[in-house]
CSV table of C-alpha atoms in Angstrom, one decimal:
chain,number,residue,atom,x,y,z
A,1,MET,CA,101.4,80.9,105.6
A,2,THR,CA,99.8,84.1,104.2
A,3,PRO,CA,100.4,87.2,106.5
A,4,SER,CA,97.9,90.0,106.8
A,5,LEU,CA,98.8,93.3,105.1
A,6,PRO,CA,99.5,95.0,108.4
A,7,ASP,CA,101.9,92.2,109.4
A,8,LEU,CA,103.5,92.2,106.0
A,9,THR,CA,103.9,96.0,106.1
A,10,ARG,CA,105.5,95.9,109.6
A,11,ILE,CA,108.0,93.2,108.7
A,12,PHE,CA,109.1,94.7,105.4
A,13,ALA,CA,109.4,98.1,107.0
A,14,ARG,CA,111.8,96.6,109.5
A,15,ILE,CA,113.7,94.9,106.6
A,16,GLY,CA,113.9,98.3,104.8
A,17,LEU,CA,115.2,100.1,107.9
A,18,MET,CA,117.8,97.4,108.6
A,19,SER,CA,119.1,97.0,105.0
A,20,PHE,CA,122.6,98.4,105.5
A,21,GLY,CA,125.8,96.8,104.2
A,22,GLY,CA,125.0,95.9,100.6
A,23,PRO,CA,123.1,93.1,99.0
A,24,ALA,CA,124.8,90.2,100.9
A,25,ALA,CA,123.8,91.7,104.2
A,26,GLN,CA,120.3,92.7,103.0
A,27,ILE,CA,119.6,89.2,101.6
A,28,ALA,CA,120.8,87.7,104.9
A,29,VAL,CA,118.3,90.0,106.8
A,30,MET,CA,115.5,88.9,104.5
A,31,HIS,CA,116.3,85.2,104.9
A,32,ARG,CA,116.2,85.5,108.7
A,33,GLU,CA,112.9,87.5,108.7
A,34,LEU,CA,111.1,85.5,106.0
A,35,VAL,CA,112.4,82.0,106.2
A,36,GLU,CA,114.0,81.5,109.7
A,37,ASP,CA,111.9,83.6,112.1
A,38,ARG,CA,108.5,83.0,110.5
A,39,PRO,CA,107.3,80.4,107.9
A,40,TRP,CA,106.4,82.8,105.2
A,41,LEU,CA,108.7,81.3,102.5
A,42,THR,CA,110.4,77.9,102.3
A,43,GLU,CA,114.1,77.6,101.8
A,44,ARG,CA,113.6,76.5,98.2
A,45,GLN,CA,111.2,79.3,97.3
A,46,PHE,CA,113.7,81.9,98.7
A,47,LEU,CA,116.7,80.4,96.9
A,48,ASN,CA,114.8,80.0,93.6
A,49,ALA,CA,113.7,83.6,93.8
A,50,LEU,CA,117.3,84.8,94.6
A,51,SER,CA,118.7,82.9,91.6
A,52,PHE,CA,116.1,84.4,89.4
A,53,CYS,CA,116.7,88.0,90.7
A,54,MET,CA,120.4,87.6,90.0
A,55,LEU,CA,119.5,87.0,86.3
A,56,LEU,CA,117.7,90.3,86.1
A,57,PRO,CA,119.1,93.8,85.6
A,58,GLY,CA,118.9,96.1,88.6
A,59,PRO,CA,119.4,95.7,92.4
A,60,GLU,CA,118.8,92.0,93.2
A,61,ALA,CA,118.1,92.6,96.9
A,62,MET,CA,115.3,95.1,96.1
A,63,GLN,CA,113.9,92.7,93.5
A,64,LEU,CA,114.0,89.8,95.9
A,65,CYS,CA,112.2,91.8,98.5
A,66,THR,CA,109.5,92.7,95.9
A,67,TYR,CA,109.2,89.1,94.8
A,68,ALA,CA,108.8,88.0,98.4
A,69,GLY,CA,106.0,90.5,98.9
A,70,TRP,CA,104.3,89.4,95.6
A,71,ARG,CA,104.5,85.8,96.6
A,72,LEU,CA,102.9,86.5,99.9
A,73,ARG,CA,100.2,89.0,99.0
A,74,GLY,CA,100.2,89.5,95.2
A,75,VAL,CA,100.8,92.8,93.5
A,76,ALA,CA,99.8,94.8,96.6
A,77,GLY,CA,102.3,92.9,98.7
A,78,GLY,CA,105.0,93.3,96.1
A,79,LEU,CA,104.5,97.1,95.9
A,80,ILE,CA,104.5,97.4,99.7
A,81,ALA,CA,107.7,95.3,100.1
A,82,GLY,CA,109.6,97.0,97.2
A,83,LEU,CA,108.7,100.6,98.2
A,84,LEU,CA,109.5,100.0,101.9
A,85,PHE,CA,112.9,98.6,100.8
A,86,VAL,CA,113.7,101.7,98.8
A,87,LEU,CA,111.9,104.7,100.3
A,88,PRO,CA,113.7,105.0,103.7
A,89,GLY,CA,117.1,105.1,102.0
A,90,ALA,CA,115.9,107.4,99.3
A,91,MET,CA,114.7,110.0,101.8
A,92,VAL,CA,118.0,109.8,103.7
A,93,MET,CA,119.9,110.1,100.4
A,94,LEU,CA,117.9,113.1,99.4
A,95,SER,CA,118.7,114.9,102.7
A,96,LEU,CA,122.4,114.1,102.3
A,97,ALA,CA,122.5,115.2,98.7
A,98,TYR,CA,120.9,118.5,99.7
A,99,ALA,CA,123.4,119.0,102.5
A,100,TYR,CA,126.2,118.1,100.1
A,101,GLY,CA,125.0,120.5,97.5
A,102,ARG,CA,125.0,123.3,100.0
A,103,TRP,CA,128.1,122.5,102.1
A,104,GLY,CA,130.0,119.8,100.2
A,105,GLN,CA,132.9,122.2,99.4
A,106,VAL,CA,133.5,123.2,103.0
A,107,PRO,CA,137.1,122.0,103.8
A,108,VAL,CA,136.1,120.1,106.9
A,109,VAL,CA,133.3,118.4,105.0
A,110,GLU,CA,135.7,117.5,102.2
A,111,ALA,CA,138.0,116.0,104.9
A,112,VAL,CA,135.1,113.9,106.2
A,113,PHE,CA,134.4,112.6,102.7
A,114,LEU,CA,138.0,111.8,102.2
A,115,GLY,CA,137.8,109.3,105.1
A,116,VAL,CA,134.6,107.9,103.7
A,117,LYS,CA,136.0,107.5,100.2
A,118,ALA,CA,139.1,105.8,101.5
A,119,ALA,CA,136.8,103.3,103.2
A,120,VAL,CA,134.7,102.8,100.0
A,121,VAL,CA,137.9,101.7,98.2
A,122,VAL,CA,138.3,98.9,100.7
A,123,VAL,CA,134.6,98.0,100.7
A,124,VAL,CA,134.6,97.6,96.9
A,125,LEU,CA,137.8,95.4,97.1
A,126,GLN,CA,136.1,93.3,99.8
A,127,ALA,CA,133.0,92.9,97.6
A,128,LEU,CA,135.3,91.8,94.7
A,129,LEU,CA,137.1,89.1,96.8
A,130,LYS,CA,133.8,87.7,98.2
A,131,LEU,CA,132.2,87.5,94.8
A,132,ALA,CA,135.4,86.0,93.2
A,133,ARG,CA,135.5,83.2,95.9
A,134,LYS,CA,131.8,82.3,95.2
A,135,THR,CA,131.8,82.7,91.4
A,136,LEU,CA,135.1,81.6,89.9
A,137,ARG,CA,134.8,77.9,90.3
A,138,HIS,CA,136.1,76.8,86.9
A,139,SER,CA,139.0,77.9,84.6
A,140,VAL,CA,136.5,79.2,82.1
A,141,HIS,CA,135.1,81.6,84.7
A,142,TRP,CA,138.6,83.0,85.4
A,143,VAL,CA,139.1,83.5,81.6
A,144,ILE,CA,135.7,85.4,81.4
A,145,ALA,CA,136.5,87.5,84.4
A,146,GLY,CA,140.0,88.4,83.2
A,147,THR,CA,138.9,89.1,79.7
A,148,SER,CA,136.1,91.3,81.0
A,149,PHE,CA,138.5,93.3,83.1
A,150,ILE,CA,140.9,93.9,80.2
A,151,ALA,CA,138.2,94.8,77.8
A,152,LEU,CA,136.8,97.5,80.2
A,153,TYR,CA,140.0,98.9,81.7
A,154,ALA,CA,142.3,98.8,78.7
A,155,PHE,CA,140.0,99.1,75.7
A,156,ASP,CA,137.0,101.0,77.2
A,157,ALA,CA,134.6,98.4,76.0
A,158,SER,CA,130.9,98.8,76.3
A,159,PHE,CA,129.6,97.4,79.6
A,160,PRO,CA,126.3,96.0,78.2
A,161,LEU,CA,128.3,94.3,75.4
A,162,VAL,CA,130.6,92.6,77.9
A,163,ILE,CA,127.6,91.3,79.9
A,164,LEU,CA,125.8,90.2,76.7
A,165,THR,CA,128.9,88.4,75.4
A,166,ALA,CA,129.4,86.5,78.7
A,167,ALA,CA,125.7,85.5,78.8
A,168,CYS,CA,125.9,84.1,75.2
A,169,ILE,CA,129.0,82.1,76.1
A,170,GLY,CA,127.3,80.7,79.1
A,171,PHE,CA,124.1,80.0,77.2
A,172,ILE,CA,125.8,78.2,74.3
A,173,TRP,CA,128.8,76.4,75.7
A,174,MET,CA,128.5,76.1,79.5
A,175,THR,CA,125.4,73.9,79.8
A,176,SER,CA,126.0,71.3,82.4
A,177,ARG,CA,122.8,70.7,84.4
A,178,PRO,CA,119.9,68.5,83.4
A,179,ALA,CA,116.5,70.1,83.3
A,180,THR,CA,114.3,69.5,86.3
A,181,VAL,CA,110.5,69.5,86.7
A,182,PRO,CA,109.1,72.7,88.2
A,183,PRO,CA,107.1,72.2,91.4
A,184,ALA,CA,103.4,71.7,90.8
A,185,GLN,CA,102.4,74.3,93.4
A,186,ALA,CA,104.3,77.2,91.7
A,187,PRO,CA,102.0,80.0,90.8
A,188,SER,CA,101.5,80.7,87.1
A,189,ALA,CA,99.9,83.2,84.8
A,190,SER,CA,98.4,83.2,81.4
A,191,LEU,CA,100.1,84.9,78.5
A,192,PHE,CA,97.4,87.6,78.5
A,193,ALA,CA,98.0,88.4,82.2
A,194,THR,CA,101.7,88.6,81.6
A,195,LEU,CA,101.4,90.9,78.7
A,196,ARG,CA,98.9,93.1,80.6
A,197,GLN,CA,101.4,93.5,83.5
A,198,ALA,CA,104.1,94.4,81.0
A,199,ALA,CA,102.0,97.0,79.3
A,200,ILE,CA,101.0,98.6,82.6
A,201,TRP,CA,104.5,99.0,83.9
A,202,LEU,CA,106.0,100.0,80.6
A,203,THR,CA,103.5,102.8,80.4
A,204,LEU,CA,104.2,103.9,84.0
A,205,TRP,CA,108.0,103.7,83.3
A,206,PHE,CA,108.0,106.0,80.2
A,207,ALA,CA,105.1,108.3,80.9
A,208,PRO,CA,107.2,110.9,82.9
A,209,ILE,CA,110.0,110.8,80.3
A,210,ILE,CA,107.5,111.5,77.5
A,211,LEU,CA,105.9,114.3,79.5
A,212,ALA,CA,109.3,115.9,80.2
A,213,HIS,CA,110.2,115.7,76.5
A,214,SER,CA,106.8,117.2,75.5
A,215,LEU,CA,107.5,120.1,77.9
A,216,GLY,CA,110.9,120.8,76.5
A,217,ALA,CA,112.7,119.8,79.7
A,218,ASP,CA,115.8,118.5,78.0
A,219,ILE,CA,117.9,117.6,81.1
A,220,LEU,CA,114.9,115.7,82.7
A,221,THR,CA,114.5,113.8,79.5
A,222,SER,CA,118.2,113.0,79.3
A,223,ILE,CA,118.2,111.8,82.9
A,224,GLY,CA,115.1,109.7,82.4
A,225,LEU,CA,116.5,108.1,79.2
A,226,PHE,CA,120.0,107.5,80.6
A,227,PHE,CA,118.9,105.9,83.9
A,228,SER,CA,116.3,103.8,82.0
A,229,LYS,CA,119.2,102.5,79.8
A,230,LEU,CA,121.2,101.9,83.0
A,231,ALA,CA,118.2,100.0,84.5
A,232,VAL,CA,118.2,97.6,81.5
A,233,ALA,CA,122.0,97.2,81.5
A,234,SER,CA,122.7,96.9,85.2
A,235,PHE,CA,123.4,93.2,85.6
A,236,GLY,CA,125.3,92.1,88.7
A,237,GLY,CA,124.1,94.8,91.1
A,238,ALA,CA,125.3,98.3,91.8
A,239,TYR,CA,129.0,97.6,92.0
A,240,ALA,CA,129.0,96.1,88.5
A,241,VAL,CA,127.4,99.1,86.9
A,242,LEU,CA,129.0,101.9,88.8
A,243,ALA,CA,132.0,102.2,86.6
A,244,TYR,CA,129.8,102.5,83.5
A,245,MET,CA,127.5,105.0,85.2
A,246,ALA,CA,130.5,107.1,86.5
A,247,GLN,CA,132.0,107.2,83.0
A,248,GLU,CA,128.8,108.4,81.4
A,249,ALA,CA,127.8,110.8,84.2
A,250,VAL,CA,131.3,112.3,84.6
A,251,THR,CA,132.8,112.2,81.1
A,252,THR,CA,129.9,112.2,78.7
A,253,HIS,CA,127.2,114.3,80.4
A,254,GLY,CA,129.3,116.3,82.9
A,255,TRP,CA,126.7,116.0,85.6
A,256,VAL,CA,129.2,115.3,88.4
A,257,SER,CA,133.0,115.3,88.8
A,258,PRO,CA,135.0,112.2,89.7
A,259,ALA,CA,135.3,113.4,93.3
A,260,GLN,CA,131.5,114.0,93.6
A,261,MET,CA,130.9,110.5,92.2
A,262,MET,CA,133.1,109.0,94.9
A,263,ASP,CA,131.4,111.2,97.5
A,264,GLY,CA,128.0,110.0,96.3
A,265,LEU,CA,129.0,106.3,96.6
A,266,GLY,CA,130.3,107.0,100.1
A,267,LEU,CA,126.9,108.5,101.0
A,268,ALA,CA,125.0,105.6,99.5
A,269,GLU,CA,127.1,103.2,101.7
A,270,THR,CA,125.9,105.0,104.8
A,271,THR,CA,122.1,104.8,104.0
A,272,PRO,CA,119.7,101.8,104.2
A,273,GLY,CA,118.4,100.4,101.0
A,274,PRO,CA,120.1,99.4,97.7
A,275,LEU,CA,123.5,100.8,96.9
A,276,ILE,CA,122.1,101.9,93.5
A,277,LEU,CA,120.6,104.8,95.4
A,278,VAL,CA,123.8,106.5,94.4
A,279,THR,CA,121.9,107.3,91.2
A,280,GLU,CA,119.6,109.6,93.1
A,281,PHE,CA,122.7,111.5,94.3
A,282,VAL,CA,123.9,111.8,90.7
A,283,GLY,CA,120.5,112.9,89.5
A,284,TYR,CA,120.2,115.5,92.3
A,285,MET,CA,123.6,117.0,91.6
A,286,ALA,CA,122.8,117.2,87.9
A,287,GLY,CA,119.8,119.3,88.6
A,288,PHE,CA,121.5,121.3,91.4
A,289,GLY,CA,124.3,122.2,89.1
A,290,GLN,CA,122.0,123.6,86.5
A,291,SER,CA,119.1,125.3,88.4
A,292,GLY,CA,119.6,124.8,92.1
A,293,PRO,CA,117.9,122.7,94.8
A,294,ILE,CA,114.2,123.0,93.7
A,295,PHE,CA,114.9,121.7,90.2
A,296,ALA,CA,117.3,119.1,91.7
A,297,LEU,CA,114.2,117.6,93.4
A,298,LEU,CA,112.7,117.0,90.0
A,299,THR,CA,115.9,115.5,88.6
A,300,ALA,CA,116.3,113.3,91.7
A,301,ALA,CA,112.7,112.1,91.4
A,302,MET,CA,113.1,111.3,87.7
A,303,THR,CA,116.3,109.3,88.5
A,304,LEU,CA,114.5,107.3,91.2
A,305,TRP,CA,111.6,106.6,88.8
A,306,ALA,CA,113.7,105.4,85.9
A,307,THR,CA,115.9,103.3,88.3
A,308,PHE,CA,113.2,101.4,90.3
A,309,VAL,CA,110.0,101.3,88.2
A,310,PRO,CA,111.7,98.8,85.8
A,311,CYS,CA,112.3,96.5,88.8
A,312,PHE,CA,108.6,96.3,89.4
A,313,LEU,CA,108.2,95.6,85.7
A,314,TRP,CA,110.6,92.7,85.7
A,315,ILE,CA,109.1,91.1,88.9
A,316,PHE,CA,105.4,91.5,88.3
A,317,THR,CA,105.8,90.3,84.7
A,318,ALA,CA,108.0,87.3,85.4
A,319,ALA,CA,107.2,86.4,89.0
A,320,PRO,CA,104.6,83.8,88.1
A,321,HIS,CA,107.2,82.0,86.0
A,322,VAL,CA,110.1,82.0,88.5
A,323,GLU,CA,109.9,78.4,89.5
A,324,TRP,CA,110.0,77.2,85.9
A,325,LEU,CA,112.7,79.6,84.8
A,326,THR,CA,115.1,78.7,87.6
A,327,THR,CA,115.1,75.0,86.5
A,328,ARG,CA,116.4,75.7,83.0
A,329,PRO,CA,120.0,74.6,82.7
A,330,ARG,CA,121.0,77.1,79.9
A,331,LEU,CA,119.7,80.0,81.8
A,332,THR,CA,121.6,78.8,84.9
A,333,SER,CA,124.8,78.5,82.8
A,334,ALA,CA,124.3,82.0,81.4
A,335,LEU,CA,123.9,83.3,84.9
A,336,GLU,CA,127.2,81.7,85.9
A,337,ALA,CA,129.0,83.3,83.0
A,338,ILE,CA,127.4,86.7,83.8
A,339,SER,CA,128.6,86.4,87.4
A,340,ALA,CA,132.1,85.6,86.2
A,341,ALA,CA,132.1,88.7,84.0
A,342,VAL,CA,130.8,90.8,86.9
A,343,VAL,CA,134.0,89.9,88.8
A,344,GLY,CA,136.0,91.5,86.0
A,345,VAL,CA,133.6,94.5,86.0
A,346,ILE,CA,134.1,95.0,89.8
A,347,ALA,CA,137.8,94.6,89.4
A,348,ASN,CA,137.8,97.5,86.9
A,349,LEU,CA,135.6,99.5,89.3
A,350,SER,CA,137.9,98.8,92.2
A,351,LEU,CA,140.9,100.1,90.2
A,352,TRP,CA,138.9,103.1,88.9
A,353,PHE,CA,137.9,104.2,92.4
A,354,ALA,CA,141.4,103.6,93.8
A,355,LEU,CA,143.1,105.7,91.2
A,356,HIS,CA,140.7,108.6,91.7
A,357,VAL,CA,141.0,108.5,95.5
A,358,PHE,CA,144.8,107.9,95.8
A,359,PHE,CA,145.8,110.3,93.0
A,360,ASP,CA,144.6,113.8,92.3
A,361,GLN,CA,145.3,113.5,88.6
A,362,VAL,CA,144.5,110.5,86.4
A,363,THR,CA,145.1,110.5,82.6
A,364,ARG,CA,143.7,108.4,79.8
A,365,ALA,CA,145.2,108.5,76.2
A,366,ASP,CA,142.9,109.1,73.3
A,367,ALA,CA,143.6,105.7,71.6
A,368,VAL,CA,142.2,102.2,71.2
A,369,PHE,CA,144.4,100.9,73.9
A,370,ALA,CA,143.9,103.5,76.6
A,371,PRO,CA,144.1,102.4,80.2
A,372,SER,CA,143.7,105.0,82.9
A,373,LEU,CA,147.1,105.9,84.4
A,374,PRO,CA,147.8,108.0,87.5
A,375,VAL,CA,150.2,110.9,87.6
A,376,ALA,CA,152.7,109.7,90.2
A,377,SER,CA,153.5,113.2,91.5
A,378,SER,CA,149.8,113.7,92.5
A,379,LEU,CA,149.7,110.9,95.0
A,380,ASN,CA,147.4,111.7,97.9
A,381,SER,CA,149.3,110.3,100.9
A,382,PRO,CA,146.5,110.9,103.5
A,383,ALA,CA,144.0,108.9,101.3
A,384,VAL,CA,146.5,106.0,101.3
A,385,ILE,CA,146.8,106.1,105.1
A,386,LEU,CA,143.1,106.3,105.6
A,387,ALA,CA,142.5,103.4,103.2
A,388,THR,CA,145.0,101.4,105.2
A,389,ILE,CA,143.2,102.1,108.4
A,390,ALA,CA,139.9,101.1,106.8
A,391,GLY,CA,141.5,97.9,105.6
A,392,VAL,CA,142.6,97.0,109.1
A,393,LEU,CA,139.1,97.8,110.5
A,394,LEU,CA,137.2,95.7,107.8
A,395,PHE,CA,139.6,92.8,107.2
A,396,ARG,CA,141.5,92.4,110.4
A,397,LEU,CA,139.1,93.6,113.1
A,398,ARG,CA,136.0,92.7,111.1
A,399,ALA,CA,134.2,95.9,112.1
A,400,SER,CA,130.7,96.4,110.7
A,401,LEU,CA,130.4,98.6,107.6
A,402,PRO,CA,128.4,101.4,109.4
A,403,LEU,CA,130.9,101.5,112.2
A,404,THR,CA,133.8,101.6,109.9
A,405,LEU,CA,132.3,104.5,107.9
A,406,VAL,CA,131.6,106.5,111.0
A,407,ILE,CA,135.2,105.9,112.3
A,408,MET,CA,136.7,106.9,109.0
A,409,ALA,CA,134.6,110.0,108.7
A,410,ILE,CA,135.8,111.1,112.2
A,411,ILE,CA,139.4,110.4,111.4
A,412,GLY,CA,139.1,112.3,108.1
A,413,ALA,CA,137.6,115.3,110.0
A,414,GLY,CA,140.4,115.0,112.5
A,415,LEU,CA,143.0,115.5,109.8
A,416,HIS,CA,141.6,118.9,108.8
A,417,PRO,CA,142.8,120.9,111.8
A,418,LEU,CA,146.2,119.4,111.3
A,419,GLY,CA,146.3,120.8,107.8
A,420,ILE,CA,146.7,117.3,106.2
C-alpha cells in the first residue's frame, strides 16, 4: 500500500514525537505504526531494513525511519520521515542546551542533573545487558566483546580500529549462512543512479564545512570535520560511540568537561528522537564557551548537519540494494562480529560514565597500559544512592524511562535544600 504524502507526514510526525526511550523503543513504535496498525510494510521488509541499518554507521532507528519513508514514497518520503524523526528532538535539545548554558551552574540545577546522571548510569547498564543477551550467542562473540572492552579501557585503542577489526574477523572467519535469492519485487537502481545520489549527498554534506574553512571559521570547521568523522565511525548506535566522542570532545578539543558531557547525555535521554542528539549539545556548548549563545547556534547547526546528512547519504545511495545486501552471508557475519564488539564498547562506556558520576576525581596514567582509576577519597555518596534508586525504578519496578528521569530529577533537586 502506498500512502499519500499527507498521511505519510502525519504518521511519521507521530513517530517522531513518540520516539523516546532509545532505539529499541523507537523501533518498536515504528513496527507498530508501519507493520501492525497499517499495511505499509511487510514483516520481511521491515526486518531486512533493520538488519541493513544496523550495518551502517549512525543512528539505526533514524536510518530505519528514513528507509521506510523512501520505500513508501521515494526520496521525498525518506526526507519527510527522516527529518520528522530528528527535528522535534533537535528543537527540544537546542532549548535545553540554551537553558543549560545560562543556568547550568546554578546549584539547584546541578542537583537536578546529578539525579539525571545517576539514572543515565543505570540506563546505559540496562542497554548493555539487553544487547549482550541478544548478541553474545557463541563463544567467539564473548571473546570479541571482552577483547574490545580491554582494548578500549586498558589500552585506549582507537574505536574505529576496534570496529573494523571485528568486522574483518566476522567477514573472514564467521561465515555460516548460505546465500539466498533476493526477492524479485525488491526495488533496484542503476549504477548511474546510485553514483548520482552519492554525489548529491556528498556535496551537501561537505559544502558548509568548506564554506566555514574558506571564511576562516576554525572552530566551525573543526566541529564539522570531527562530527563528520564520528558519523562514519559510529557503528552500533549512540551508546557505542559516546565514549569515543566524549574522549575527543573533553580531552582533545576541550569543548566540554566530563560533567557537562554527562549532563548532555542526560538531556538527550529526556528528548524524543535519536540519542545521538547529544552531539548537538556538545556542539552548542563548544560555541557557547567561545563566543556566547548566538555563535553557539551556528556550531549546533554545523553539528546537526555533519551528524545527520550522512544518514541520508547512506540510505538514499544504498536503499535500492537493501534486499540484496541483507542476503549476503559474509555481511551478516560481519554484522554479528560488530555487534559483539559493540557490547565491549558499551561496557567501556558504562564504566567510564560510572567512574565520572560516582567519583569527583578520576586519573589515567600516561602509559601504554593506562586504565582510568578513581580516587577513592572522592567518592560521591549521593550519586551512589541516587543510582541505586534509579536501579530499583528501572529493574525492579520496571518504570518507564521518561518517568524514571523525572523522578530522579525531582529527588536530585530535593537533596539541594538538605545540603547533600
